[in-house]
Amino acid sequence: RPVAGLLEYNEAVQTVMCGGDTAPLRLIQNKLIVSERMGSVPPETPMVPLQKDLERLQKELKLRAQAEESTLKLDLRKAQHLQRSHLLHRLNLLRIPWGTTQKVRGKRGTFHEVWKLRWQPDFAVSIIEASLWGNTVHDAAANFAIDQAHKADDLPTLTTLLDQIILAELPEVILQVMQKVEETAATSSDIPLMMDALLPLAQVLRYGNVRQTDTAMIRHVVDGLLTRICVGLPSTCTSLNDKAAQDMAKRITAVHGVVNKIETATHKQAWQETLHTLADQKNIHGMLAGKATRLLLDSGGASAAQIAQRMRLALSGVKGSSAAKLLSNPQTLKFAASWLDGFLEGSALLILHDATLWQILDEWVSHLPAGTFEPILPLLRRTFSRYSEAERRQITEQVRYGFTHQNDRPEQQFDQQQAEAVLPFVAQLLGLEATS
């Protein structure tokens, strides 16, 4: 070739400037060769109407399309910030993820949003593809959402879509999607699907004050779903295997959170009754019975004495039984371990500060026959491994010294003379006069 190319120039730079080492050149390759600056085209360049509308909105809302990642903090009580949020959510709905929402830290309320923004060059192609749905960002997002709602045939997909539509501020679409949600919910008998659909709807209820959304119809659907879940959940929880029980325990915890958030006395009472039914039900997986008992304790649906009685009953099949008897009936051992797994999942503070529950658990482990301790050990280890290192350390100390460790631990000798010698210095630091 008559002229050196990029490959030859790179080899020359590597040899002369880097001493033959490839690492420095790789370190700056993106900025030196690829670059992170966004190119531009003249305003008179032909483009699809959707692209023109997007660029207009970017200028109005002062949002620059940059290749570098940046953080955008929004206060939705401000008009311009709310419009920025609508634009980013509409683009996400159109599969143009310019921004991704981040967890808000140190802020209370639903009017804060944090976004990570990064414009990708291939978004230009995505915009051309999305122009099929409309000439403006608003119209394209609305038409695309309607199409997705017609294609959806299950509740979780519809409720997730409804959440996205409300965040994108597309009121003309909400009514159509809500009608589809109501129709699907009325004909559905799948309790797990209803539970999966409930969480997005409950999140939608939180936007009423900030986003001026009419939530009356949504609350009507939430009320209907909760009623049907409370009625059908006990029969759904029978004869589940370990994997299905784990999934159902997560759903029960999620629904419990929803009931606490919507703060409706009728639903709280119905949900408490459902938890009592699950905790006492026969032919139910031990993890679900333990989880229901724990939620009753956390929400005040049962007294500590009632919880302790349930714990004794759940573990009574193992305590006092011989190793041969337990090994011949492993379901008893498995139920007790699974019950503990569901009950103790979460914070260890429950057993660290409740003397009655600690005593029941301590007696149960202490009375396990030698031949059954090893089979149950992996299940117990899995339960306690979820706790933090500090919580496990506290449990170890409590096992070593007993629950009333303040009285049982060895007393440390107190040196009166050394303490009196320090008092003048302490008084001087505090600006006080030392007294004898």
Coordinates of C-alpha atoms in Angstrom, one line a residue, residues 173-349:
V173 CA -54.5 3.6 27.0
I174 CA -55.1 2.9 30.7
L175 CA -58.8 2.3 30.3
Q176 CA -58.3 -0.3 27.5
V177 CA -55.7 -2.2 29.4
M178 CA -57.8 -2.1 32.6
Q179 CA -60.7 -3.6 30.8
K180 CA -58.5 -6.4 29.5
V181 CA -57.1 -6.9 33.1
E182 CA -60.6 -7.2 34.5
E183 CA -61.7 -9.7 31.8
T184 CA -58.6 -11.8 32.3
A185 CA -58.9 -11.8 36.1
A186 CA -62.6 -12.8 35.9
T187 CA -61.8 -15.9 33.9
S188 CA -58.6 -16.8 35.6
S189 CA -58.4 -19.5 38.3
D190 CA -54.6 -19.7 38.6
I191 CA -53.9 -18.4 42.1
P192 CA -50.1 -18.1 41.6
L193 CA -50.7 -15.9 38.5
M194 CA -53.0 -13.7 40.5
M195 CA -50.4 -13.3 43.2
D196 CA -47.8 -12.4 40.6
A197 CA -50.2 -9.8 39.1
L198 CA -51.0 -8.2 42.4
L199 CA -47.6 -6.6 43.1
P200 CA -47.5 -4.4 39.9
L201 CA -51.1 -3.3 40.6
A202 CA -50.2 -2.4 44.2
Q203 CA -47.3 -0.3 42.9
V204 CA -49.7 1.5 40.6
L205 CA -51.8 2.5 43.5
R206 CA -48.8 4.4 45.0
Y207 CA -48.7 6.8 42.0
G208 CA -52.1 8.4 42.6
N209 CA -50.8 11.5 44.5
V210 CA -47.7 12.2 42.5
R211 CA -48.8 11.3 38.9
Q212 CA -52.5 12.5 39.3
T213 CA -53.6 9.0 38.3
D214 CA -57.2 7.9 38.9
T215 CA -56.7 4.7 40.9
A216 CA -60.4 3.8 41.6
M217 CA -60.6 1.2 38.8
I218 CA -57.3 -0.3 39.8
R219 CA -58.3 -0.5 43.4
H220 CA -61.4 -2.4 42.3
V221 CA -59.3 -5.0 40.5
V222 CA -56.9 -5.2 43.5
D223 CA -59.9 -5.8 45.8
G224 CA -61.2 -8.6 43.6
L225 CA -57.8 -10.3 43.3
L226 CA -57.1 -10.2 47.0
T227 CA -60.5 -11.7 47.8
R228 CA -60.0 -14.6 45.4
I229 CA -56.4 -15.1 46.6
C230 CA -57.6 -15.4 50.2
V231 CA -60.2 -17.9 49.2
G232 CA -58.1 -20.1 46.9
L233 CA -54.7 -20.0 48.5
P234 CA -55.1 -22.8 51.1
S235 CA -56.2 -25.4 48.6
T236 CA -53.4 -24.2 46.2
C237 CA -50.7 -24.8 48.9
T238 CA -51.5 -28.5 49.4
S239 CA -49.1 -31.2 48.1
L240 CA -46.3 -28.9 46.8
N241 CA -42.8 -30.1 46.3
D242 CA -39.7 -28.2 47.7
K243 CA -39.2 -26.0 44.7
A244 CA -42.9 -25.1 44.3
A245 CA -43.0 -24.4 48.1
Q246 CA -40.1 -22.0 47.9
D247 CA -41.7 -20.1 45.0
M248 CA -45.0 -20.0 46.9
A249 CA -43.3 -18.7 50.1
K250 CA -41.9 -15.8 48.1
R251 CA -45.4 -15.0 46.7
I252 CA -47.0 -15.2 50.1
T253 CA -44.4 -12.8 51.5
A254 CA -45.0 -10.4 48.5
V255 CA -48.8 -10.5 49.0
H256 CA -48.3 -9.9 52.7
G257 CA -46.4 -6.7 51.9
V258 CA -49.1 -5.6 49.5
V259 CA -51.8 -6.0 52.2
N260 CA -49.8 -4.0 54.6
K261 CA -49.3 -1.2 52.0
I262 CA -52.9 -0.7 50.9
E263 CA -54.0 -0.5 54.6
T264 CA -57.6 -1.8 54.2
A265 CA -59.1 -3.3 57.3
T266 CA -61.2 -5.8 55.5
H267 CA -58.3 -7.1 53.5
K268 CA -56.1 -7.3 56.5
Q269 CA -58.6 -9.3 58.4
A270 CA -59.2 -11.7 55.5
W271 CA -55.4 -12.1 55.0
Q272 CA -54.9 -12.8 58.7
E273 CA -57.5 -15.5 58.6
T274 CA -55.8 -17.0 55.5
L275 CA -52.4 -17.1 57.3
H276 CA -54.0 -18.8 60.3
T277 CA -55.5 -21.4 58.0
L278 CA -52.1 -22.0 56.3
A279 CA -50.3 -22.3 59.6
D280 CA -52.8 -25.0 60.9
Q281 CA -53.5 -26.7 57.6
K282 CA -52.8 -30.4 57.1
N283 CA -51.0 -31.7 54.0
I284 CA -49.1 -28.5 53.6
H285 CA -45.4 -28.1 53.1
G286 CA -43.5 -27.3 56.3
M287 CA -41.9 -24.2 54.8
L288 CA -45.3 -22.6 54.0
A289 CA -46.7 -23.4 57.5
G290 CA -43.6 -21.9 59.1
K291 CA -43.7 -18.8 56.8
A292 CA -47.4 -18.2 57.6
T293 CA -46.6 -18.4 61.3
R294 CA -43.7 -16.0 61.0
L295 CA -45.9 -13.5 59.1
L296 CA -48.6 -13.7 61.8
L297 CA -46.0 -12.9 64.4
D298 CA -44.5 -10.0 62.5
S299 CA -47.9 -8.4 61.8
G300 CA -49.3 -9.0 65.3
G301 CA -51.9 -11.5 64.0
A302 CA -51.0 -13.9 66.8
S303 CA -49.6 -13.6 70.3
A304 CA -46.1 -14.8 71.3
A305 CA -47.8 -17.5 73.3
Q306 CA -49.8 -18.8 70.3
I307 CA -46.6 -18.7 68.1
A308 CA -44.7 -20.7 70.7
Q309 CA -47.5 -23.3 70.8
R310 CA -47.4 -23.6 67.1
M311 CA -43.7 -24.0 67.2
R312 CA -43.9 -26.8 69.8
L313 CA -46.5 -28.6 67.7
A314 CA -44.4 -28.3 64.5
L315 CA -41.3 -29.7 66.2
S316 CA -43.0 -32.2 68.6
G317 CA -42.8 -35.0 66.0
V318 CA -39.0 -35.0 66.3
K319 CA -38.4 -34.3 69.9
G320 CA -38.3 -37.4 72.0
S321 CA -38.5 -39.8 69.0
S322 CA -35.8 -42.4 68.5
A323 CA -33.4 -42.3 65.6
A324 CA -34.8 -45.5 64.2
K325 CA -38.3 -44.2 64.3
L326 CA -37.4 -40.9 62.6
L327 CA -35.2 -42.6 59.9
S328 CA -38.1 -44.9 59.1
N329 CA -40.4 -41.9 58.8
P330 CA -38.3 -39.1 57.2
Q331 CA -41.3 -36.9 56.4
T332 CA -41.6 -36.0 60.1
L333 CA -38.0 -34.8 60.2
K334 CA -38.3 -33.0 56.9
F335 CA -41.4 -31.2 57.9
A336 CA -39.8 -29.9 61.1
A337 CA -36.7 -28.7 59.3
S338 CA -38.7 -27.1 56.6
W339 CA -41.0 -25.4 59.1
L340 CA -38.0 -23.9 60.8
D341 CA -36.6 -22.8 57.4
G342 CA -39.8 -20.9 56.6
F343 CA -40.2 -19.5 60.2
L344 CA -36.6 -18.3 60.7
E345 CA -36.0 -16.9 57.2
G346 CA -35.3 -13.3 57.4
S347 CA -33.8 -11.5 60.4
A348 CA -32.3 -13.4 63.3
L349 CA -33.5 -10.8 65.8

